[in-house]
JSON list of C-alpha atoms in Angstrom, two decimals:
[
{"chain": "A", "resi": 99, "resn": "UNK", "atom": "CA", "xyz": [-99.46, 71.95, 140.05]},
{"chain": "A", "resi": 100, "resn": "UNK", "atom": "CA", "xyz": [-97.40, 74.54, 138.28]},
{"chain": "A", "resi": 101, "resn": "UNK", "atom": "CA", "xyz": [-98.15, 74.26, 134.56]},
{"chain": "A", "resi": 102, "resn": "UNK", "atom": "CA", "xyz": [-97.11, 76.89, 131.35]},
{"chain": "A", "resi": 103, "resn": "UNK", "atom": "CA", "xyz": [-99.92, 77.88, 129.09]},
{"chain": "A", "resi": 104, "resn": "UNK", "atom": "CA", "xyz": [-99.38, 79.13, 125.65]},
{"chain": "A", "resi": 105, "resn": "UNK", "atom": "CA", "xyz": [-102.26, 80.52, 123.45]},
{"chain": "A", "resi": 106, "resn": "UNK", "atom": "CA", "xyz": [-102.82, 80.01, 120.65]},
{"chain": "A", "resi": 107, "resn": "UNK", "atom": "CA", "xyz": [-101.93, 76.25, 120.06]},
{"chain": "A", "resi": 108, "resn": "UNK", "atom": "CA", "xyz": [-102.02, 76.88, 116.20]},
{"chain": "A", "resi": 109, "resn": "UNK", "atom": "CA", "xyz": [-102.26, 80.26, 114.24]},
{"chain": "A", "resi": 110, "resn": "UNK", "atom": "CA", "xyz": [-102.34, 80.56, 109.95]},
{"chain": "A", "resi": 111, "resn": "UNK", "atom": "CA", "xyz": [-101.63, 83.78, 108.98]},
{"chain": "A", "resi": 112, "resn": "UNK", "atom": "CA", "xyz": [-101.00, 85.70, 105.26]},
{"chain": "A", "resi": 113, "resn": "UNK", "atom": "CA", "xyz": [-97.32, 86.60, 104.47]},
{"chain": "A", "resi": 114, "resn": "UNK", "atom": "CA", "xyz": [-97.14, 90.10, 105.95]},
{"chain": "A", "resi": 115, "resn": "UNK", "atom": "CA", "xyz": [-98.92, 90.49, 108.78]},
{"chain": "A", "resi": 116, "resn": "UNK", "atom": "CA", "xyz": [-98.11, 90.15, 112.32]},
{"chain": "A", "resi": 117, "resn": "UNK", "atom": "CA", "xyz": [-98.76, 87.02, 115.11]},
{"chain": "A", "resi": 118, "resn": "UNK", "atom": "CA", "xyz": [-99.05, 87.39, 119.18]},
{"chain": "A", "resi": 119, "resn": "UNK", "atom": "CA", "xyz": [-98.59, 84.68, 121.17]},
{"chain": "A", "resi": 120, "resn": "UNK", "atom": "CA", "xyz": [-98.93, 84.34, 124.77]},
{"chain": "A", "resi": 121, "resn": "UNK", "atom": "CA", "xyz": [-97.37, 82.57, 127.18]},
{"chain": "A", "resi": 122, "resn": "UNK", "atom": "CA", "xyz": [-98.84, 82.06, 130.87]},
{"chain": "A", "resi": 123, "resn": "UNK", "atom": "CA", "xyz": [-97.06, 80.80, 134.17]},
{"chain": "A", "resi": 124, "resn": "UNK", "atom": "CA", "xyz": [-100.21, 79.22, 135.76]},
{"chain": "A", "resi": 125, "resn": "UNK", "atom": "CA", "xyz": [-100.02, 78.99, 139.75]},
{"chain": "A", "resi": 126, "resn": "UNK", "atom": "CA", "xyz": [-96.26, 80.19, 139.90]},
{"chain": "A", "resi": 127, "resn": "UNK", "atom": "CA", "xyz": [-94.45, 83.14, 139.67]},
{"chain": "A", "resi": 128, "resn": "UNK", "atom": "CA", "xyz": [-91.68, 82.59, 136.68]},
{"chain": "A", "resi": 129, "resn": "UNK", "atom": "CA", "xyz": [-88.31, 84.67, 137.13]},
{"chain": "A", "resi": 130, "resn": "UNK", "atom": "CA", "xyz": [-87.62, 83.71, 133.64]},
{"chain": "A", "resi": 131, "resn": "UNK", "atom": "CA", "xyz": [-89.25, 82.65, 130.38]},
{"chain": "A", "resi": 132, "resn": "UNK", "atom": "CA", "xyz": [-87.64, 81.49, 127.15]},
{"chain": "A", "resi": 133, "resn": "UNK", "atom": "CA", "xyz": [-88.56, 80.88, 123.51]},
{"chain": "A", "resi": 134, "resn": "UNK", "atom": "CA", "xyz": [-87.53, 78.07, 121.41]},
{"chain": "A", "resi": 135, "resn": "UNK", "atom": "CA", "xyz": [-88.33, 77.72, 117.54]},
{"chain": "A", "resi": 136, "resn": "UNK", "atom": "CA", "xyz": [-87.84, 73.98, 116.51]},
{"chain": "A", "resi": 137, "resn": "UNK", "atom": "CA", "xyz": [-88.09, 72.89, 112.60]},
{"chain": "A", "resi": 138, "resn": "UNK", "atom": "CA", "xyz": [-89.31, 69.40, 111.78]},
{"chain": "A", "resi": 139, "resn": "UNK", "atom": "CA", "xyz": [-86.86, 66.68, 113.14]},
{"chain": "A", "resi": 140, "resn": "UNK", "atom": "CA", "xyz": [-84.76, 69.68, 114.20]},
{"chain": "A", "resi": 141, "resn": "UNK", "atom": "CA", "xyz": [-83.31, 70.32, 117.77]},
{"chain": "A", "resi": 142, "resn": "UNK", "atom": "CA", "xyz": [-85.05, 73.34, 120.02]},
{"chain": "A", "resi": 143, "resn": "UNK", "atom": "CA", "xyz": [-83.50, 76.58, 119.20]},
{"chain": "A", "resi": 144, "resn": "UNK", "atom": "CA", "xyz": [-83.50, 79.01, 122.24]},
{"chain": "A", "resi": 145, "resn": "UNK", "atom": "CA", "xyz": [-84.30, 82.55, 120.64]},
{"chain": "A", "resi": 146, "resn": "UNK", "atom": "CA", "xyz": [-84.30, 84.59, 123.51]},
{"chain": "A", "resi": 147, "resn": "UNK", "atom": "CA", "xyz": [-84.38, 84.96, 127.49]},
{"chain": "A", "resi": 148, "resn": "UNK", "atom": "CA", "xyz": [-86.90, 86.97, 128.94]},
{"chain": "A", "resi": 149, "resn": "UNK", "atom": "CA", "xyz": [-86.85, 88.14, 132.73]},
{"chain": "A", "resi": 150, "resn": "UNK", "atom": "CA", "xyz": [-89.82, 90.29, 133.93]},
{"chain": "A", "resi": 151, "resn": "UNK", "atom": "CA", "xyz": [-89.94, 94.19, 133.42]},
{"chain": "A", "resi": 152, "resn": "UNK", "atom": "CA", "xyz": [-86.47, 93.71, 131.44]},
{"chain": "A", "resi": 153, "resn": "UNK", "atom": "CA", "xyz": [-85.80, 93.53, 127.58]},
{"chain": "A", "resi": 154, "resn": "UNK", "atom": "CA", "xyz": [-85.32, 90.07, 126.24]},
{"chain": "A", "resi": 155, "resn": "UNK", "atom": "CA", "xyz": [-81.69, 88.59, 125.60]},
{"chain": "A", "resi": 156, "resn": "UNK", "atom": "CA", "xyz": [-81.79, 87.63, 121.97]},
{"chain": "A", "resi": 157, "resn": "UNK", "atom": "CA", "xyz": [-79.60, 84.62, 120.48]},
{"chain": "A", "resi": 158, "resn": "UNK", "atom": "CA", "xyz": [-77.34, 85.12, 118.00]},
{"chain": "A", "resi": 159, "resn": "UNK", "atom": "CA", "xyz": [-78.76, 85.39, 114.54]},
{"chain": "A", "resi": 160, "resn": "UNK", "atom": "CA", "xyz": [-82.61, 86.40, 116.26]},
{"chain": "A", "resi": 161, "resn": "UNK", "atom": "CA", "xyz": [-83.68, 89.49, 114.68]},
{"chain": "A", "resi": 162, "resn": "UNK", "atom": "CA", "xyz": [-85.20, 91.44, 117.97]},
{"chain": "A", "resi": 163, "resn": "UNK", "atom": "CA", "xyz": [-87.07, 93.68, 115.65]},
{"chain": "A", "resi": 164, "resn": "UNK", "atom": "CA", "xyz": [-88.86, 90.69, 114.32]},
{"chain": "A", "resi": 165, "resn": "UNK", "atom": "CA", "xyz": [-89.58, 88.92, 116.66]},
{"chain": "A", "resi": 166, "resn": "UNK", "atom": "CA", "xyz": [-90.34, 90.91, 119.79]},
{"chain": "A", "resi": 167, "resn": "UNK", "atom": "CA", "xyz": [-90.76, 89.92, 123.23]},
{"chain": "A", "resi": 168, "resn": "UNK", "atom": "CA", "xyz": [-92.51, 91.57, 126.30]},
{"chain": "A", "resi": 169, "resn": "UNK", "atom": "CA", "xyz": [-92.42, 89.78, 129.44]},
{"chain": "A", "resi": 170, "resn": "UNK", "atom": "CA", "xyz": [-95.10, 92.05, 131.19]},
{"chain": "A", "resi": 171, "resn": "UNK", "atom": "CA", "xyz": [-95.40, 90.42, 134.41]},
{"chain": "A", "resi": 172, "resn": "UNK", "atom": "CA", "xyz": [-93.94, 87.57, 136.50]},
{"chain": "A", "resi": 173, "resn": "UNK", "atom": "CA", "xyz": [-96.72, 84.98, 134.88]},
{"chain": "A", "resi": 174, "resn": "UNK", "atom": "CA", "xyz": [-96.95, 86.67, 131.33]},
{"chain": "A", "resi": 175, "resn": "UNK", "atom": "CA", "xyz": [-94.53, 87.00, 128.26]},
{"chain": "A", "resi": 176, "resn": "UNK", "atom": "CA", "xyz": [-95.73, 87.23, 124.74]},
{"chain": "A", "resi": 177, "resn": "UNK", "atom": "CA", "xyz": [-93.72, 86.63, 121.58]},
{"chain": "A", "resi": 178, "resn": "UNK", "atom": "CA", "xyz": [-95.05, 88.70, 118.19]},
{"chain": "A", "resi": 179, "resn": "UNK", "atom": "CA", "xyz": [-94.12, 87.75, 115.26]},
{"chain": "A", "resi": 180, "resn": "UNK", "atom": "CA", "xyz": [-93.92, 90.71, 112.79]},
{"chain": "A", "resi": 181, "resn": "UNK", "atom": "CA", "xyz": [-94.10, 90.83, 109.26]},
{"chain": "A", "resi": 182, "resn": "UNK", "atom": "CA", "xyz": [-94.37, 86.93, 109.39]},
{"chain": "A", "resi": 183, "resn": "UNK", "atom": "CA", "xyz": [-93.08, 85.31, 105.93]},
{"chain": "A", "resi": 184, "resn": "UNK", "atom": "CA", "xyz": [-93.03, 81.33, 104.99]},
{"chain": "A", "resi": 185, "resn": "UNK", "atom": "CA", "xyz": [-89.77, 80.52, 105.92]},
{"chain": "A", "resi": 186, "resn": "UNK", "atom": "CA", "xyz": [-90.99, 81.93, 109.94]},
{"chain": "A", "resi": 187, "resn": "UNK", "atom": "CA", "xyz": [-93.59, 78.71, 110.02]},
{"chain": "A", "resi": 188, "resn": "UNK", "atom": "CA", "xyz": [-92.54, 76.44, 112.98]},
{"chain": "A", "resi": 189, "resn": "UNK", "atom": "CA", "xyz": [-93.22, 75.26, 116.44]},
{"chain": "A", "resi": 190, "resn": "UNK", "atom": "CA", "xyz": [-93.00, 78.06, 118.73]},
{"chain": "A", "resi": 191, "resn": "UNK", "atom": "CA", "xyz": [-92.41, 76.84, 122.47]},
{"chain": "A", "resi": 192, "resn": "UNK", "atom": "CA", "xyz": [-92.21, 79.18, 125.54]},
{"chain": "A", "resi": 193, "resn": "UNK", "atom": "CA", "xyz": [-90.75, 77.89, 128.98]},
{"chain": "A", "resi": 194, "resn": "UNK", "atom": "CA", "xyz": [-90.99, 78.99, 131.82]},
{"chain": "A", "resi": 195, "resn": "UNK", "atom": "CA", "xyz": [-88.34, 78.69, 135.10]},
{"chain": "A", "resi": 196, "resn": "UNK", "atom": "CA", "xyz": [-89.37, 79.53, 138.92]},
{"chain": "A", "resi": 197, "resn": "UNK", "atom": "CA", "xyz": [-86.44, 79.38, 140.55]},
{"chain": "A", "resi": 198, "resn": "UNK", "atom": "CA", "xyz": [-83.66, 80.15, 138.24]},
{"chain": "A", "resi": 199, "resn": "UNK", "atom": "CA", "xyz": [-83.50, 76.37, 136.69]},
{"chain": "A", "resi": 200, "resn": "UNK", "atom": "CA", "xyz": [-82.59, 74.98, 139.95]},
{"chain": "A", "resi": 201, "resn": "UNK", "atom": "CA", "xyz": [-85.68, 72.85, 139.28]},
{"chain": "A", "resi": 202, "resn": "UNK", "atom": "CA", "xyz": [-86.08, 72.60, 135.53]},
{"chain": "A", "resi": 203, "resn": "UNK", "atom": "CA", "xyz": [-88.01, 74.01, 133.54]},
{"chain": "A", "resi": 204, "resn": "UNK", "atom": "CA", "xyz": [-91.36, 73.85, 132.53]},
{"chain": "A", "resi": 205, "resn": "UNK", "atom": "CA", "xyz": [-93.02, 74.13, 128.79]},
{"chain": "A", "resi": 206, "resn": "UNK", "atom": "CA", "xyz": [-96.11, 75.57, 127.35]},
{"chain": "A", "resi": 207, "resn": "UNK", "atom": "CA", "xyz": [-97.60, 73.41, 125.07]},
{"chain": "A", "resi": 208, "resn": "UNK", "atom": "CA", "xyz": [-96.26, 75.22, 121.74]},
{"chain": "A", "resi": 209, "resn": "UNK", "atom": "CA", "xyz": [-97.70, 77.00, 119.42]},
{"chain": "A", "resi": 210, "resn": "UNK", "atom": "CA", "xyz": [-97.54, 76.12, 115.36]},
{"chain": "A", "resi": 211, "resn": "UNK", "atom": "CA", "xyz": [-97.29, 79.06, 113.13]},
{"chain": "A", "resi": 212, "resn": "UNK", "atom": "CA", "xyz": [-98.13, 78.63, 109.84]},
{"chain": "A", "resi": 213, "resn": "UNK", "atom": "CA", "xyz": [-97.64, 81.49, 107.38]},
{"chain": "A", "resi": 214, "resn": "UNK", "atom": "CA", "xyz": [-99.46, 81.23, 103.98]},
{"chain": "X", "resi": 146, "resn": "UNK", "atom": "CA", "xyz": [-73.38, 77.74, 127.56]},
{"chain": "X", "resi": 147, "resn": "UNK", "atom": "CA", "xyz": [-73.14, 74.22, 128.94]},
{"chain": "X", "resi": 148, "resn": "UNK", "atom": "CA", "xyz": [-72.20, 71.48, 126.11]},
{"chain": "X", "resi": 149, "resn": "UNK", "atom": "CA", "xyz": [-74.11, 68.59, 126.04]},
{"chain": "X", "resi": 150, "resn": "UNK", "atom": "CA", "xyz": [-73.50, 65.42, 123.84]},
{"chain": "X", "resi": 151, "resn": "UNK", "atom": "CA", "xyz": [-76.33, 62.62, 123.53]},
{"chain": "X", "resi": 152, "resn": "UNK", "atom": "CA", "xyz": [-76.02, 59.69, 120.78]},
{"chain": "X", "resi": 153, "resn": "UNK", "atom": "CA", "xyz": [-78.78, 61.18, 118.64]},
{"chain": "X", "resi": 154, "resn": "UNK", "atom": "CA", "xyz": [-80.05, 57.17, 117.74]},
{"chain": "X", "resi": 155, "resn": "UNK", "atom": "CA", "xyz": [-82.65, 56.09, 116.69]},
{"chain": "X", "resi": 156, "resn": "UNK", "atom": "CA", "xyz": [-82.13, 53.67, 119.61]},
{"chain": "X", "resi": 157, "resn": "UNK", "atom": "CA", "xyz": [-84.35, 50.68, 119.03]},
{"chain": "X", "resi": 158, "resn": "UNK", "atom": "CA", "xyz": [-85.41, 48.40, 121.76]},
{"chain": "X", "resi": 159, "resn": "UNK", "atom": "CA", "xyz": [-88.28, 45.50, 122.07]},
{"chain": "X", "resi": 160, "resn": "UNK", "atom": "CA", "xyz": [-90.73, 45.61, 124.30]},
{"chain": "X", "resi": 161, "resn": "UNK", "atom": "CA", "xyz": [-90.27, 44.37, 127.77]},
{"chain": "X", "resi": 162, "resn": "UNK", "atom": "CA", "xyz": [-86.35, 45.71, 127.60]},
{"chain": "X", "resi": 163, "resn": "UNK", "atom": "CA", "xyz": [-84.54, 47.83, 129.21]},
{"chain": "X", "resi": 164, "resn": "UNK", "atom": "CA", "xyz": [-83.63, 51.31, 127.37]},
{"chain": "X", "resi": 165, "resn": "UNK", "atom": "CA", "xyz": [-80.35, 53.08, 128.21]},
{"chain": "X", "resi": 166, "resn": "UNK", "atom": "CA", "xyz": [-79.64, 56.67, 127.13]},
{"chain": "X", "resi": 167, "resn": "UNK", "atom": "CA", "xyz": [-76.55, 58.80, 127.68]},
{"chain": "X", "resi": 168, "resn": "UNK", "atom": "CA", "xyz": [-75.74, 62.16, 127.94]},
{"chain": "X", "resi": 169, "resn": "UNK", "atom": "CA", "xyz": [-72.48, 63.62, 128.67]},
{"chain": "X", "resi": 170, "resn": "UNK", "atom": "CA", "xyz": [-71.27, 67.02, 129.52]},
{"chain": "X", "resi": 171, "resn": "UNK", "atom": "CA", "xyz": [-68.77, 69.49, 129.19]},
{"chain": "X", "resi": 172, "resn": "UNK", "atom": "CA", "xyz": [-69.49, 72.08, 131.81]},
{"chain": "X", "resi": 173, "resn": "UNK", "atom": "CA", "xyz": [-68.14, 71.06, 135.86]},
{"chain": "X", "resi": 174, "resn": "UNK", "atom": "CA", "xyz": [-70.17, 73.62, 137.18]},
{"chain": "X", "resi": 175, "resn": "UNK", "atom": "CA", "xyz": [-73.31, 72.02, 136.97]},
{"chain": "X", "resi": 176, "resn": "UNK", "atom": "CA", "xyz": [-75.00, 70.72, 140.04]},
{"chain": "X", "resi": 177, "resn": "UNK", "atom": "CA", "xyz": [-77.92, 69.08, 138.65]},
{"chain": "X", "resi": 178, "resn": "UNK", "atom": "CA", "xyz": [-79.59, 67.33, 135.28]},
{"chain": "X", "resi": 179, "resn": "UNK", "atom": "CA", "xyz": [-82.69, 66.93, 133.82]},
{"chain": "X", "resi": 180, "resn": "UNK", "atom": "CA", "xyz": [-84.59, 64.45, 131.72]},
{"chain": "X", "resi": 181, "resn": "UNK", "atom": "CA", "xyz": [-87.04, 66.10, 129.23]},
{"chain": "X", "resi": 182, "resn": "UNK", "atom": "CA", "xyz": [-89.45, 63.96, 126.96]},
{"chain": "X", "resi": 183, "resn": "UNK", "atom": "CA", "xyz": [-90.60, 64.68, 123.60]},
{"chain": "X", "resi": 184, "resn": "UNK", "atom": "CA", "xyz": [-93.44, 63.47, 121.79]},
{"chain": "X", "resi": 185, "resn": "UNK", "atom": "CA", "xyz": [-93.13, 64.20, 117.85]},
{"chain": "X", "resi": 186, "resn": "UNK", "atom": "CA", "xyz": [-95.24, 67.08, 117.60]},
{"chain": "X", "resi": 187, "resn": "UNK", "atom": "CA", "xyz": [-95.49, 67.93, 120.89]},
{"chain": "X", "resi": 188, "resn": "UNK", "atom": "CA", "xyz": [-93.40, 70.12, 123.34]},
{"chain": "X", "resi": 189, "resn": "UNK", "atom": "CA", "xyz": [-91.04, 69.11, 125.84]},
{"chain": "X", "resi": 190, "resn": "UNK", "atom": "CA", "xyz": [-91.89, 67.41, 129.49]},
{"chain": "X", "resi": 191, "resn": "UNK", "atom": "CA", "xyz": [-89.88, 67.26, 132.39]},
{"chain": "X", "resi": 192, "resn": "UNK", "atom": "CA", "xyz": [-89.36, 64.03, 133.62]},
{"chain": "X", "resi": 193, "resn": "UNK", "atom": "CA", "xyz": [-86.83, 63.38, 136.06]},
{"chain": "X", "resi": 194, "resn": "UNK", "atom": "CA", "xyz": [-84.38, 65.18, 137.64]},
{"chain": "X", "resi": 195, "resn": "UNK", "atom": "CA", "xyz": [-80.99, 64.47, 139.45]},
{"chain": "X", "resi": 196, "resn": "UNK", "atom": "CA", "xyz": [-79.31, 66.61, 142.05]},
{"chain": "X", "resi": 197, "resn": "UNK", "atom": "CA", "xyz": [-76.26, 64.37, 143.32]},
{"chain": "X", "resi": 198, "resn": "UNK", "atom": "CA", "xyz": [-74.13, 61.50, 142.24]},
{"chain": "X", "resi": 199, "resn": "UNK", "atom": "CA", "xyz": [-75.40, 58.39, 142.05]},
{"chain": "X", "resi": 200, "resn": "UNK", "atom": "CA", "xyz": [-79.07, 56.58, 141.11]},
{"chain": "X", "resi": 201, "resn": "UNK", "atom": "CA", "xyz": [-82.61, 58.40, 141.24]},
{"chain": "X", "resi": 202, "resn": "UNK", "atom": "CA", "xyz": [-85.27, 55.96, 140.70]},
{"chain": "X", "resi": 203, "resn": "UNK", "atom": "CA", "xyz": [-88.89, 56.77, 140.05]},
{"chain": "X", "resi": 204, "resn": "UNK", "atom": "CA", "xyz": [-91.35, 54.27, 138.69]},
{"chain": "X", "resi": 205, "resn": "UNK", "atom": "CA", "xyz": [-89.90, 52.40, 135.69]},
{"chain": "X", "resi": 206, "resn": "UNK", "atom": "CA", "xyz": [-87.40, 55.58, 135.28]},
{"chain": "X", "resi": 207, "resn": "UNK", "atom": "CA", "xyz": [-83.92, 55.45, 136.70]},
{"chain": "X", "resi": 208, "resn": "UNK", "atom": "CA", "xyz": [-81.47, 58.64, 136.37]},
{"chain": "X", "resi": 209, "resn": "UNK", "atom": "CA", "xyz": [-78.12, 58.25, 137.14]},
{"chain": "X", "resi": 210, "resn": "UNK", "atom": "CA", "xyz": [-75.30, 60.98, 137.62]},
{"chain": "X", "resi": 211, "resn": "UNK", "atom": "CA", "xyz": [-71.72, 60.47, 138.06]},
{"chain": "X", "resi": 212, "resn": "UNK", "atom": "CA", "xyz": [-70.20, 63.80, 138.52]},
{"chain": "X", "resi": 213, "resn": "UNK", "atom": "CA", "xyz": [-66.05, 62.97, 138.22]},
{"chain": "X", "resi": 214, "resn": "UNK", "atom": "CA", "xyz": [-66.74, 61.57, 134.89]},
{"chain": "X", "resi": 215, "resn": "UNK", "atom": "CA", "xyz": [-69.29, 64.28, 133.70]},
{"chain": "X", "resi": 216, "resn": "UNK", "atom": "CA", "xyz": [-71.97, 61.39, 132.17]},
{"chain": "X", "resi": 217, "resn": "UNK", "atom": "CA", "xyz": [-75.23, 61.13, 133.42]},
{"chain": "X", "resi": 218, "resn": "UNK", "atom": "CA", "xyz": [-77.78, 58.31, 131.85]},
{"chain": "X", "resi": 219, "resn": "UNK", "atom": "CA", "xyz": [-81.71, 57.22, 131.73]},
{"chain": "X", "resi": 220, "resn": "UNK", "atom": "CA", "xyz": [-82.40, 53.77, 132.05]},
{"chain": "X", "resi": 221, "resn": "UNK", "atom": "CA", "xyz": [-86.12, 53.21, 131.34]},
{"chain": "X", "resi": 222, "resn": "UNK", "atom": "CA", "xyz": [-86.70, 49.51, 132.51]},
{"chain": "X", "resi": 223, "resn": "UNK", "atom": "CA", "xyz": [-89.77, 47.56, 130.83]},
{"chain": "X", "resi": 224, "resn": "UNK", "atom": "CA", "xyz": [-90.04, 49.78, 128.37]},
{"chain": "X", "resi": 225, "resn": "UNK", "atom": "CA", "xyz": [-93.50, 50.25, 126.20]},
{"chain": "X", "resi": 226, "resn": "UNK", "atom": "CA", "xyz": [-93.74, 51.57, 122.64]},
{"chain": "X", "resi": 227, "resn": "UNK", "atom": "CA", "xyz": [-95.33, 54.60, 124.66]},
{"chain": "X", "resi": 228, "resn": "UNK", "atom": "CA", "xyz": [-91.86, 55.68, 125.92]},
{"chain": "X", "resi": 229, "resn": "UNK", "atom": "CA", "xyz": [-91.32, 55.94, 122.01]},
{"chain": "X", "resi": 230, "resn": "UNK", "atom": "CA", "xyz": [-89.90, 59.51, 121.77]},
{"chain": "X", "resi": 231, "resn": "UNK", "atom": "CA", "xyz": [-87.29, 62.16, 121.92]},
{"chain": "X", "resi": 232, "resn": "UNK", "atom": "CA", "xyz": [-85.60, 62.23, 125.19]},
{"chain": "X", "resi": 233, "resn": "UNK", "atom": "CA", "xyz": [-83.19, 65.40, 126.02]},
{"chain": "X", "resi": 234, "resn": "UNK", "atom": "CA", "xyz": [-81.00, 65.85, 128.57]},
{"chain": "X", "resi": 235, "resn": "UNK", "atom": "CA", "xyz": [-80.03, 69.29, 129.79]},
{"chain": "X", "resi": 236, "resn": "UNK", "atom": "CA", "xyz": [-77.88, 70.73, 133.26]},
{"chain": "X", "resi": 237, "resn": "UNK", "atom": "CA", "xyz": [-79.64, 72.96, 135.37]},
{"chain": "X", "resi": 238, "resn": "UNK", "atom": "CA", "xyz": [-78.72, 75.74, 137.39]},
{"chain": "X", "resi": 239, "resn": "UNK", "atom": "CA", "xyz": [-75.18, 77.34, 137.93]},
{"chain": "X", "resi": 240, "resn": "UNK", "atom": "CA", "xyz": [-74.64, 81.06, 137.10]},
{"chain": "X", "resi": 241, "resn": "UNK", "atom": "CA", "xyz": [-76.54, 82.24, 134.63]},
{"chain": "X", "resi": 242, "resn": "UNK", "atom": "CA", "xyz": [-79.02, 79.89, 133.46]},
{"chain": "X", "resi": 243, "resn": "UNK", "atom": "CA", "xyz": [-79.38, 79.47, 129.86]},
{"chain": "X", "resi": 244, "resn": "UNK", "atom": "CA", "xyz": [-81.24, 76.10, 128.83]},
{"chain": "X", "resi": 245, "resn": "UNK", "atom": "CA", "xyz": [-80.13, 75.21, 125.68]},
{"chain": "X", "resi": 246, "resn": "UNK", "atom": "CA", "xyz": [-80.93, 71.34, 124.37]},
{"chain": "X", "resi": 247, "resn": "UNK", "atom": "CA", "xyz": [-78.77, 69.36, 121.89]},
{"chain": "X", "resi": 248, "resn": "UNK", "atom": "CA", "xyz": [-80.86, 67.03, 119.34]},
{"chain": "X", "resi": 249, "resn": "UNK", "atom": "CA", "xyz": [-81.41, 63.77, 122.13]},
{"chain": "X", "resi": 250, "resn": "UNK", "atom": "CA", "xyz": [-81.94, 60.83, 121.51]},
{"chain": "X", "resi": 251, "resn": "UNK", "atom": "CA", "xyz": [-84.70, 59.24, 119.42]},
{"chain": "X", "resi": 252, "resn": "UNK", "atom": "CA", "xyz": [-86.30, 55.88, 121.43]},
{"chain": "X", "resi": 253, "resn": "UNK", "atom": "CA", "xyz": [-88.38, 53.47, 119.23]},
{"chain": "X", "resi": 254, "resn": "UNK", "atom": "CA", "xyz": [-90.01, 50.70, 121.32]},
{"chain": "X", "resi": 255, "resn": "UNK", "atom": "CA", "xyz": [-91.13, 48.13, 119.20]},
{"chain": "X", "resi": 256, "resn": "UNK", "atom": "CA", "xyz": [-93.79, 45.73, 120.07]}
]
């Protein structure tokens, strides 16, 4: 069945440098991805809407030049972290919709970035 | 963007009960609703959707949608401390689709 993929699961990384992380549509072709950032006990943030071969519409308050998004085909969006500090550590969550949310949406497993 | 509202809880049930959560909504556009579960520490799952008014059952999982009054609920019958977790509620598709979740509701099932 259709499932999302995100890679990797968990990432440390030193205050400064930069983190890729990949998010896969696996047996379906998905129109649209989204990020979410969600804090301990906090509610999922949506960050940004991605649509294939298009740049990504940030939220309010989502630096684009920090977090940058390339949705490079129909099964593949990546989200990079740049110049990661502290306060950026958090539970990074792509999703991924086939048919314009008429059927939900499905989620990668998230990824937790921790930045030392 | 659609406005949801869910009693963030915790709602505590025993074992064996029946678990009622409640979502209501602010946008009339929206055709359908989802269910989404979520573990602590883990990402969201979709669990059940609903597409018209009235009751969707599947399993021990019942979603039901009552358009005119813009409420849709889960009712998780028999429930197990397994169902212990985060449940979201979100609309789905009408214009331009932008999934955006309020906090849900927190389910403790206590043996």
């Amino acid at each position: 069945g259709a499932v999302v993929s995100q890679h990797p699961s968990w990432v440390i990384c030193k205050s400064g440098t930069s983190v890729k992380i990949e998010c896969r549509s696996l047996d379906f072709q998905a129109t649209t991805m989204f990020w979410y950032r969600q804090f301990p006990k906090q509610s999922l943030m949506l960050m940004a809407t991605s649509n294939e071969g298009s740049k990504a519409t940030y939220e309010q308050g989502v630096e684009k030049d920090k977090f940058l998004i390339n949705h490079a085909s129909l099964t593949l969006s990546t989200l990079t972290v740049t110049s990661a500090h502290p306060e950026d550590s958090s539970f990074y969550i792509c999703s991924a919709s086939r048919d314009r949310g008429t059927s939900g949406i499905l989620f990668g497993p998230g990824t937790r970035l921790t930045v030392t | 963007q659609k406005e949801v509202e869910q009693n963030s809880g915790p709602l505590s049930v025993p074992e064996g009960a029946i678990a009622s959560l409640n979502c209501t909504y602010s946008d009339r556009v929206s055709q359908s609703f989802f269910w989404y579960r979520q573990y602590s520490g883990k990402s969201p799952e979709l669990i059940m959707s609903i597409y018209s008014n009235g009751d969707k059952e599947d399993g021990r999982f019942t979603a039901q949608l009552n358009k005119a009054s813009q409420y849709v609920s889960l009712l998780i019958r028999d429930s197990q401390p397994s169902d212990s977790a985060t449940y979201l509620c979100a609309p789905g598709a009408g214009g331009s689709y932008i999934p955006t979740f309020g906090r849900g509701t927190s389910l403790i099932v206590h043996p």
